[in-house]
Coordinates of C-alpha atoms and ligand atoms in Angstrom, one line a residue:
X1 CA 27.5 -39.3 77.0
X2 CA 28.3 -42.7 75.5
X3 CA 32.6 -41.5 76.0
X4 CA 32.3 -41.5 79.8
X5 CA 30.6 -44.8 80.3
X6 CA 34.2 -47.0 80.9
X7 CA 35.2 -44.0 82.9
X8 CA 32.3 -44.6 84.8
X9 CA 32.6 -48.5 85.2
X10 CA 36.2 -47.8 86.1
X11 CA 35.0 -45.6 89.0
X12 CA 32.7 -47.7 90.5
X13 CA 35.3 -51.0 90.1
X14 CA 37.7 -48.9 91.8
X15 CA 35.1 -47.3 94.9
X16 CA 34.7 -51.2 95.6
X17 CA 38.4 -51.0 96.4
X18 CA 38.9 -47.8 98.7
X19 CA 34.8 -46.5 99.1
X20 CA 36.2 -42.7 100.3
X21 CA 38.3 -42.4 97.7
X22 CA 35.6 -43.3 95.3
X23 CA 33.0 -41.4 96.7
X24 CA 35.3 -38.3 96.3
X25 CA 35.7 -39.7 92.6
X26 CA 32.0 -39.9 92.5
X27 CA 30.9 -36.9 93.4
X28 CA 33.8 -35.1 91.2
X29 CA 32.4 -36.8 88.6
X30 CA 29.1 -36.2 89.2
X31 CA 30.1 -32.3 89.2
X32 CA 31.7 -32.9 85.9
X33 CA 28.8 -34.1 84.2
X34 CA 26.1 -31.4 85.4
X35 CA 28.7 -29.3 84.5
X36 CA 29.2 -30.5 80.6
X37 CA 25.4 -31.1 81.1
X38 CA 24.6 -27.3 81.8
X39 CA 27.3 -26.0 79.3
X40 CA 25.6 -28.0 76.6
X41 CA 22.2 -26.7 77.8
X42 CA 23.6 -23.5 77.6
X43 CA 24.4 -23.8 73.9
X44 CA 21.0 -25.2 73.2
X45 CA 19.4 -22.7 74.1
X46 CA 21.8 -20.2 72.5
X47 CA 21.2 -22.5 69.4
X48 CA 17.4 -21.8 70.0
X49 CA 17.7 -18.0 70.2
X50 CA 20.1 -17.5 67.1
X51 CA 17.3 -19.8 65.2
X52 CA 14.8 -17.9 66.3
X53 CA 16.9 -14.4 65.6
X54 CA 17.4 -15.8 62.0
X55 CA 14.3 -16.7 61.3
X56 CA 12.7 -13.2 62.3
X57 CA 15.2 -12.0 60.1
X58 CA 13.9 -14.5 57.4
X59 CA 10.7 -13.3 58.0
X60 CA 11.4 -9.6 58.2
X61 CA 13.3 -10.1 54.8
X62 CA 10.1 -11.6 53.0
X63 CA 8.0 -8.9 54.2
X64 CA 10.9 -5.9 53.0
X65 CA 11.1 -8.3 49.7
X66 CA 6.7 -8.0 49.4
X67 CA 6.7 -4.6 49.9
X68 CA 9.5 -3.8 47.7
X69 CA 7.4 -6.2 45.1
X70 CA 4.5 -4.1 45.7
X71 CA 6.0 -0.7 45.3
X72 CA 7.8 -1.6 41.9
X73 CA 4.3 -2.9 40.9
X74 CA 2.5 0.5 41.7
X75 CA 5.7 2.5 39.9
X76 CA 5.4 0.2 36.9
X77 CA 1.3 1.1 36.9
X78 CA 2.0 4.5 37.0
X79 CA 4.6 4.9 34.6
X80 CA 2.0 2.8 32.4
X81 CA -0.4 5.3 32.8
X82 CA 2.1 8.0 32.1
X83 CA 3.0 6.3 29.2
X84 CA -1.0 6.3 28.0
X85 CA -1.3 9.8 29.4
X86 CA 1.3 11.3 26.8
X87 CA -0.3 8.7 24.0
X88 CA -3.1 10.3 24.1
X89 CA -1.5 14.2 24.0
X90 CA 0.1 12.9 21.0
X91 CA -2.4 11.7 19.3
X92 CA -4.4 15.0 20.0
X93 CA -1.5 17.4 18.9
X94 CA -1.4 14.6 15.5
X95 CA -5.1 15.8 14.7
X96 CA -4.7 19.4 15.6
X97 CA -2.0 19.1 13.3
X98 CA -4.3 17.5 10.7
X99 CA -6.8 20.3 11.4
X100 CA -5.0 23.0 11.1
X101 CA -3.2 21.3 7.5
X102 CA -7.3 20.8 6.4
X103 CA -8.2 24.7 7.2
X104 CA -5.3 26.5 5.5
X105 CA -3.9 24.3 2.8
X106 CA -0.4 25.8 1.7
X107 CA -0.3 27.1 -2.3
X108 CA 0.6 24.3 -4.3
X109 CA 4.5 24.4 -5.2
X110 CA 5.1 25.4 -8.7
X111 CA 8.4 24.5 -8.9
X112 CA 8.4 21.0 -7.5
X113 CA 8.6 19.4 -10.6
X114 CA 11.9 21.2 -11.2
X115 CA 13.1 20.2 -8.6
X116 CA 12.1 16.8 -8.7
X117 CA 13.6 15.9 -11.9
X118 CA 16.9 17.3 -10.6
X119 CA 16.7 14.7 -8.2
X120 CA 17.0 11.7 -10.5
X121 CA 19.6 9.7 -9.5
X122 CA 18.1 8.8 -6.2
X123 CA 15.4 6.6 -7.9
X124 CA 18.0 4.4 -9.4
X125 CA 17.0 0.6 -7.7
X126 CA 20.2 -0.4 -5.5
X127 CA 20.7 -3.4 -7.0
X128 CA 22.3 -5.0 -3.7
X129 CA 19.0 -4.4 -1.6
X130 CA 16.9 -6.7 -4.6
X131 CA 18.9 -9.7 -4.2
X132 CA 18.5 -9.4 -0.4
X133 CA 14.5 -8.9 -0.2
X134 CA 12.7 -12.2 -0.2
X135 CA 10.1 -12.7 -2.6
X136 CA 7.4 -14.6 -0.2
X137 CA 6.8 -13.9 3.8
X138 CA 7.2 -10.4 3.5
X139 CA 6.5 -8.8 6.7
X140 CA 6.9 -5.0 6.0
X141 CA 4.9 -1.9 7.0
X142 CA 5.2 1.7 5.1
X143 CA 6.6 3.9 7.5
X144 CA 7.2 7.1 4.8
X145 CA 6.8 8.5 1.7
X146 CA 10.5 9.3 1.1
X147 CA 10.6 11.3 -2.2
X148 CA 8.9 11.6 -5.2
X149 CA 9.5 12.4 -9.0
X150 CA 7.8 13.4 -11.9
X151 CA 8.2 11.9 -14.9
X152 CA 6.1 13.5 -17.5
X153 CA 2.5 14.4 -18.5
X154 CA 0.9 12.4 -20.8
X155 CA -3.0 11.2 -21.5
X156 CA -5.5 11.8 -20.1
X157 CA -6.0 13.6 -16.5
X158 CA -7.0 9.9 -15.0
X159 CA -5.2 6.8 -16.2
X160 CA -2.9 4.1 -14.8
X161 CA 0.4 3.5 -15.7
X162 CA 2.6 0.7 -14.1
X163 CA 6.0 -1.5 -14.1
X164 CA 6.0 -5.8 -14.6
X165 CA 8.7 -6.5 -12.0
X166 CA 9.8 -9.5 -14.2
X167 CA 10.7 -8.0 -17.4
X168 CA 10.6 -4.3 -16.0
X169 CA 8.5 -2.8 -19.2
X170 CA 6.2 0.7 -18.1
X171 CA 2.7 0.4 -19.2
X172 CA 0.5 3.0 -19.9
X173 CA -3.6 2.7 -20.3
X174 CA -4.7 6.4 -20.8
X175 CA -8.3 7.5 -19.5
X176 CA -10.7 5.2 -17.8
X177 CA -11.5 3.2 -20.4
X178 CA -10.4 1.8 -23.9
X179 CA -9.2 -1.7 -25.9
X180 CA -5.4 -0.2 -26.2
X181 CA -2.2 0.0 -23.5
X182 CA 1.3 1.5 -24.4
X183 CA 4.4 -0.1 -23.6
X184 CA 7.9 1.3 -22.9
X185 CA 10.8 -0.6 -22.9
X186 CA 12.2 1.3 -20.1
X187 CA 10.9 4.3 -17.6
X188 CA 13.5 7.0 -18.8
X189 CA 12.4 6.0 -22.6
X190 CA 8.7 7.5 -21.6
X191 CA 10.1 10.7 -20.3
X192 CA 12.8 11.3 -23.4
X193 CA 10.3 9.8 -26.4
X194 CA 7.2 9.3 -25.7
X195 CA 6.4 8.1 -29.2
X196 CA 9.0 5.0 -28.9
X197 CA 6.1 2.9 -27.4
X198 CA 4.2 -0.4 -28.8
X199 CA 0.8 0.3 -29.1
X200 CA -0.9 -2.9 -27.8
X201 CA -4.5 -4.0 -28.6
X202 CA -6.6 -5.5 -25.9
X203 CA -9.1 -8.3 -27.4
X204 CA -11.9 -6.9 -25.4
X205 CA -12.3 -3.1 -23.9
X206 CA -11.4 -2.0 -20.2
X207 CA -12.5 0.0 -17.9
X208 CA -11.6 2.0 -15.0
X209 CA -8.4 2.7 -13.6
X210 CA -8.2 -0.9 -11.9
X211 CA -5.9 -2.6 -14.5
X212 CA -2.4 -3.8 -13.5
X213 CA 0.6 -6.0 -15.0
X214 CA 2.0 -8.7 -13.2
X215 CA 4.1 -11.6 -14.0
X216 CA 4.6 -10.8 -18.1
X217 CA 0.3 -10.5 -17.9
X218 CA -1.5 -7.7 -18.1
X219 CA -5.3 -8.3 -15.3
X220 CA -7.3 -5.7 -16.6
X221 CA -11.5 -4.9 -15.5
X222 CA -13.5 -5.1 -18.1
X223 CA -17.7 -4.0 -17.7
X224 CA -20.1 -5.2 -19.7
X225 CA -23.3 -6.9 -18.7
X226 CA -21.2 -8.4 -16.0
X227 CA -18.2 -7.1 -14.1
X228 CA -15.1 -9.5 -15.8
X229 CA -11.5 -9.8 -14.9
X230 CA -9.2 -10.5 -17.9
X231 CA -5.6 -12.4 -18.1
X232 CA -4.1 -11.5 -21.1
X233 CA -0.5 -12.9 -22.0
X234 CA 2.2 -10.2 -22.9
X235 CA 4.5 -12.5 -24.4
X236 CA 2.0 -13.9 -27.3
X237 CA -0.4 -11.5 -27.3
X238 CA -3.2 -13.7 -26.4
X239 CA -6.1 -13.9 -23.9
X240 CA -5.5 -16.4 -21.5
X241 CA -8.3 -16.3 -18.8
X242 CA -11.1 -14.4 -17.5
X243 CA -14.0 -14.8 -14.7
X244 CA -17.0 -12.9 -13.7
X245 CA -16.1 -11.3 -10.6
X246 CA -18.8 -11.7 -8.5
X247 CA -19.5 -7.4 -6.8
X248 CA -23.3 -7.2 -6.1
X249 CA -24.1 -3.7 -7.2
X250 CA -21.4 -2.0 -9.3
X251 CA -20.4 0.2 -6.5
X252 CA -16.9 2.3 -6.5
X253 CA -14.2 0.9 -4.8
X254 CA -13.0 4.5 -4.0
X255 CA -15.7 7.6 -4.3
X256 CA -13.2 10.0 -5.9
X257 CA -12.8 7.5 -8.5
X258 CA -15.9 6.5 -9.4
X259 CA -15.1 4.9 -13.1
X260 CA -13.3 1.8 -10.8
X261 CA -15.8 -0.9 -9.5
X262 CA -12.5 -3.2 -9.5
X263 CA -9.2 -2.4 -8.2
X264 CA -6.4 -5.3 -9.0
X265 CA -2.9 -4.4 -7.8
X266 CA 0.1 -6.5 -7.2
X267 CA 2.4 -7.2 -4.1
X268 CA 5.1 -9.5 -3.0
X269 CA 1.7 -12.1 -2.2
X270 CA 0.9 -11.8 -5.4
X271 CA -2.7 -10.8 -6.9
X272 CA -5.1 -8.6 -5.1
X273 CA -8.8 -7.3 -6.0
X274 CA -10.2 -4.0 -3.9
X275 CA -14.0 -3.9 -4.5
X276 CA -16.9 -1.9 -3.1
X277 CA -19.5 -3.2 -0.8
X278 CA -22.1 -0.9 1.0
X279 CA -20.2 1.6 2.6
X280 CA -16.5 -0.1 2.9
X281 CA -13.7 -1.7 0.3
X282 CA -13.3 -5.0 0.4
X283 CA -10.4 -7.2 -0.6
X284 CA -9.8 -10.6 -2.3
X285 CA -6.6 -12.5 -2.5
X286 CA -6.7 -13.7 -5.9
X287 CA -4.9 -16.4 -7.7
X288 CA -3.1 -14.9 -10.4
X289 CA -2.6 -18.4 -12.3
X290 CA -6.1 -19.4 -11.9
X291 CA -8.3 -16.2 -11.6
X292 CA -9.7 -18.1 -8.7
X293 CA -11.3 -15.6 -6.1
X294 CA -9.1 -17.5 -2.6
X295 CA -10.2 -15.2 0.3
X296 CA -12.2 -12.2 1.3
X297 CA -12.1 -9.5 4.0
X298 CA -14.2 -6.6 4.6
X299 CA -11.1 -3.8 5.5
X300 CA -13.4 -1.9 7.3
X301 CA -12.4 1.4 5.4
X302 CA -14.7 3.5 4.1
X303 CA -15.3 3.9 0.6
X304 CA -16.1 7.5 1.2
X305 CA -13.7 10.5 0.1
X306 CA -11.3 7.3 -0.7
X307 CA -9.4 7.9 -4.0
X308 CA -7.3 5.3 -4.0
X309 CA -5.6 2.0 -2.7
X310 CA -2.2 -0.3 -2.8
X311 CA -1.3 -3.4 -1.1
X312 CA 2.0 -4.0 0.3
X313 CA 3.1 -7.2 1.7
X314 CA -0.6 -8.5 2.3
X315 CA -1.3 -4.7 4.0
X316 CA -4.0 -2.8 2.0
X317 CA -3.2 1.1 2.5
X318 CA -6.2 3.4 1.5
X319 CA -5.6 6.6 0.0
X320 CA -8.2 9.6 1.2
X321 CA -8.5 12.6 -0.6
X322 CA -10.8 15.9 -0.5
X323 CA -13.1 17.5 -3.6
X324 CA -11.6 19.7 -4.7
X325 CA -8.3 18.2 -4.4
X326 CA -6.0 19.0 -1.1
X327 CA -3.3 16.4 0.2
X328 CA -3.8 12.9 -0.4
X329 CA -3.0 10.9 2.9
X330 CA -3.2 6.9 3.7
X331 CA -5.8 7.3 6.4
X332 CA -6.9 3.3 7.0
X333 CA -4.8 0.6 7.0
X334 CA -5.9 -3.5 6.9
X335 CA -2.9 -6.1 7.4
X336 CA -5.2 -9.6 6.9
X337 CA -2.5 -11.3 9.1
X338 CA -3.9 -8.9 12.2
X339 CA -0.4 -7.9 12.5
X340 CA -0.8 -4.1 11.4
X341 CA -3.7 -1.7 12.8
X342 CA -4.6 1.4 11.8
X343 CA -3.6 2.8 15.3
X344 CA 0.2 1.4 14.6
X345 CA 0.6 2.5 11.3
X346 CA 1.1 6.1 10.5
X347 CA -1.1 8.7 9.3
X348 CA 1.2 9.4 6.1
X349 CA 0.7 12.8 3.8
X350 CA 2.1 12.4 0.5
X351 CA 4.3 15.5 -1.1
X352 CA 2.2 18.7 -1.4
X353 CA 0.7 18.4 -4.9
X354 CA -3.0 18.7 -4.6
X355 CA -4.3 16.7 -7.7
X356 CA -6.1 13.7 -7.5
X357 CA -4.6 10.3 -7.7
X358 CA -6.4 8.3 -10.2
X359 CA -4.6 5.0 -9.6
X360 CA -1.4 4.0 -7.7
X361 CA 0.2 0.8 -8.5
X362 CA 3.2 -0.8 -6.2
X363 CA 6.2 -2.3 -7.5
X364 CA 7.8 -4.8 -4.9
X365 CA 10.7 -4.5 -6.8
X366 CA 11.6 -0.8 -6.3
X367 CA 9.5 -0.2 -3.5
X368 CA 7.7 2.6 -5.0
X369 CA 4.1 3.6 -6.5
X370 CA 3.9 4.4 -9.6
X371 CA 0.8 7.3 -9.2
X372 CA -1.7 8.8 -12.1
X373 CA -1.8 12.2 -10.9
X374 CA -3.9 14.6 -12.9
X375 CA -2.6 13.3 -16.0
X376 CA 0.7 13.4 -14.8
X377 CA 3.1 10.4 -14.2
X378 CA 5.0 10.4 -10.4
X379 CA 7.1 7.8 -8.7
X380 CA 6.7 7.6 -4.8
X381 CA 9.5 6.4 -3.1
X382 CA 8.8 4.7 0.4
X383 CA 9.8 3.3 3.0
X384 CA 9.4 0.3 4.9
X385 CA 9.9 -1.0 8.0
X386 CA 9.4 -4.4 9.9
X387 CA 5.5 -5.1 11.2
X388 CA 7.1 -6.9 14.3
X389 CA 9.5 -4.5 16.5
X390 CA 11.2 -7.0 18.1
Ligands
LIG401 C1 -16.8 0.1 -20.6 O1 -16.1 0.5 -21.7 C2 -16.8 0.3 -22.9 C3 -15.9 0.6 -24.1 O2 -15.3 1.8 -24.0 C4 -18.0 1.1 -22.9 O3 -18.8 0.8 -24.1 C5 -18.9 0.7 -21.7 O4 -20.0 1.5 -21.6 C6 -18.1 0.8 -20.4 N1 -18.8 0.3 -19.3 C7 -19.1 1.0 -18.3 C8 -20.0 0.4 -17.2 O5 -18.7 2.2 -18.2
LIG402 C1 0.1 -18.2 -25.1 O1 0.8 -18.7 -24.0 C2 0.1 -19.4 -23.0 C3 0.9 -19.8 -21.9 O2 2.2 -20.0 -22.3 C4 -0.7 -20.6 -23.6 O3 -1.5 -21.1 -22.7 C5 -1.5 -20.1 -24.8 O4 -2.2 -21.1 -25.4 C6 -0.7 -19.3 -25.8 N1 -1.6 -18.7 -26.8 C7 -1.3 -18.7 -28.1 C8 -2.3 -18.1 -29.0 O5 -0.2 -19.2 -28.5

C-alpha cells in the first residue's frame, strides 16, 4: 500500500489544478485499488484453503502413519507368538526324542573302538588355535561332543586319569582310592607302553575319583576324620598345602559315583570344587595358590542319577546317567556369570557306549575330556561356541 502513497499525493496536487480531470483520476484509482485489494483477498483466501488442504493432508498422514504403527505392532506380536508356538513343538519333539532313546536303547557298538583308533589324527591339538585362545575371560559354551577315541584299558573299572596343560604329562590314579598316581610323559606313550610310567607316591592316601592336576600340582581329596584337599608339588615331590574343606555330611557329589564327596576339576578360571548338599551339587571357586574356598553357588542340579561333572569357562556341565548304564547326557547346566541357562544350552548325548563315567576331567588346552569309562580311557572332543550371539 505504502508504493501508491506519492501516486496518491500527486493525484490530489494535481485535482487542485483541473477538479474533473482529477476526479476521473480519483475514481480510476480508487477502482484500481479495490481491484489489487480484491485480487489480494483473493489469494488469501486461496492461501487459507491450500493451508487448510495441507494440513488435512498432514493430519490424514499421521493417522495412515498410527495405523501403519499399529499394524506392524500386531504382526510383530504374532510372529512372536509364532516364534514361541514352534519353541515349544521343538522342545516336545526334543523329549519325545529323549523318550523314545530311554525305551529302546540301541545295542552297544562293538566295533567302535576300532574305529575310533583309526581316527587318530584328528585329535592332534592345532597348534595355531592355542596361541589364539585367551587364557582368562573366556566366554565359551559347549555346543557338541564332536568325536571321541579310545585310548586303552587299564586299572581299575573307576579311576581318573588327566593332562597338566603346562607341562602336558597324563596322569593316572587307578580305583577310588590309594597313596600312588602314574605318570606318562606323553598320551600316545600310555597307549604303546604302559609300563613306561613313574610310579608317584602320594604323602597321604586319596580318595574318590575327585583328584585333578593343574599347574605342575596334583589337588587330590583325601577322607579321613575330616574331608581334606591336598596341594602336592610335581616338580619336588613335596606337599605344599592342604585345608579342611568344609561339606556338612559327606554326601556324593554325583549318586552314580558315590566314592566322590569332592569333585576338583580345572578350567580356563582356574580351580573348581563340585560338592554335595541335600539334594543338589554345589560349586566353589577355589584358589588354586592358596586353597582358599573364594565363592559358592548352589547349581541347582540334582545330585540324583548324576554321574559326573566338568567346568568349562566358569560353566559347570553335569553329566546324568541311568543304573544300569545307558547314554550319558549333560542334562543341567550352571554358568555363575548368569550368562548360560539350562534352556539355552543343549541337551548333549555323548557317543553310544553305555558304561559309566567315573570321572571326566577338562583340558582347556585341547578342548577335550579326558573320561574314566569302565576302566577304559576316552578322549571327548568338543566343541564350543560363544555364550553371547551377538
Ligand atoms: C580313604 O582311603 C583310605 C586309604 O585307602 C581308607 O583307609 C579310608 O577308609 C578311605 N576313606 C573313606 C571315607 O572311604
Ligand atoms: C617345593 O617347591 C615349593 C614351591 O616352589 C616350595 O614352597 C617348597 O618348599 C618346596 N619343597 C621342598 C621340599 O623343596
Amino acid at each position: 500500500m505504502r508504493v501508491f502513497c506519492p501516486f496518491f499525493i500527486l493525484l490530489l496536487f494535481n485535482a487542485r489544478l483541473a477538479p474533473s480531470w482529477a476526479q476521473y483520476h480519483y475514481q480510476s484509482l480508487m477502482n484500481y485499488l479495490e481491484n489489487r485489494m480484491l485480487a489480494m483477498e483473493e489469494r488469501i483466501s486461496l492461501w487459507h484453503e491450500q493451508s487448510n488442504r495441507y494440513n488435512s493432508e498432514l493430519k490424514e498422514f499421521r493417522q495412515q502413519a498410527t495405523d501403519l504403527m499399529e499394524r506392524l505392532g500386531k504382526d510383530h506380536l504374532k510372529l512372536q507368538l509364532d516364534l514361541d508356538g514352534a519353541g515349544v513343538r521343538v522342545e516336545r519333539v526334543e523329549r519325545e526324542m529323549d523318550y523314545i532313546e530311554t525305551q529302546n536303547p540301541p545295542k552297544p557298538c562293538t566295533k567302535a573302538e576300532d574305529k575310533m583308533t583309526e581316527q587318530e589324527g584328528i585329535f592332534k591339538p592345532n597348534r595355531k588355535e592355542e596361541e589364539l585362545i585367551p587364557v582368562t575371560g573366556c566366554a565359551d559354551i559347549v555346543s557338541s561332543i564332536r568325536a571321541m577315541k579310545i585310548l586303552k584299558r587299564i586299572g581299575n573299572p573307576k579311576g581318573v586319569w588327566t593332562r597338566d596343560t603346562v607341562t602336558a604329562k597324563v596322569y593316572i590314579f587307578s580305583g577310588t582310592e590309594g597313596d600312588t598316581v602314574n605318570e606318562f610323559s606323553l598320551v600316545s606313550a600310555l597307549s604303546s607302553s604302559p609300563s613306561s610310567s613313574r610310579s608317584i607316591s602320594l604323602p597321604t592316601f586319596w580318595n574318590g575319583t575327585g583328584n585333578t592336576v593343574h599347574n605342575n600340582h596334583i589337588y587330590y581329596v583325601s577322607e579321613g576324620s575330616e574331608v581334606q584337599i591336598m596341594k602336592f608339588d610335581l616338580r619336588n615331590g613335596s606337599l605344599v598345602d592342604r585345608a579342611v574343606f568344609p561339606v556338612d555330611d559327606r554326601s556324593p557329589v554325583y549318586t552314580l559315583n558315590p566314592e566322590t564327596v569332592v569333585d576338583l576339576v580345572a578350567d580356563e578360571e582356574g580351580l573348581w570344587a563340585l560338592y554335595g548338599s541335600k539334594d543338589n551339587i554345589n560349586l566353589a571357586k577355589m584358589d588354586a595358590d592358596t586353597l582358599d574356598t573364594e565363592q559358592m553357588w548352589d547349581t541347582g542340579c540334582p545330585r540324583e542319577n548324576a554321574e559326573s561333572a566338568f567346568v568349562v569357562c566358569g560353566t559347570v556341565y553335569v553329566v546324568y546317567n541311568t543304573r544300569p548304564p545307558s547314554r550319558s547326557r549333560i542334562q543341567c547346566v550352571f554358568d555363575v556369570n548368569d550368562m548360560v541357562t539350562s534352556g539355552e544350552a543343549p541337551l548333549l548325548y555323548f557317543p553310544r557306549r553305555y558304561g559309566a563315567h567315573s570321572s571326566l576331567k577338562y583340558n582347556t588346552k585341547e578342548k577335550q575330556l579326558y573320561a574314566w569309562d569302565d576302566g577304559y580311557q576316552i578322549l571327548y572332543k568338543l566343541t564350543l561356541k560363544p555364550k553371547l550371539w551377538v
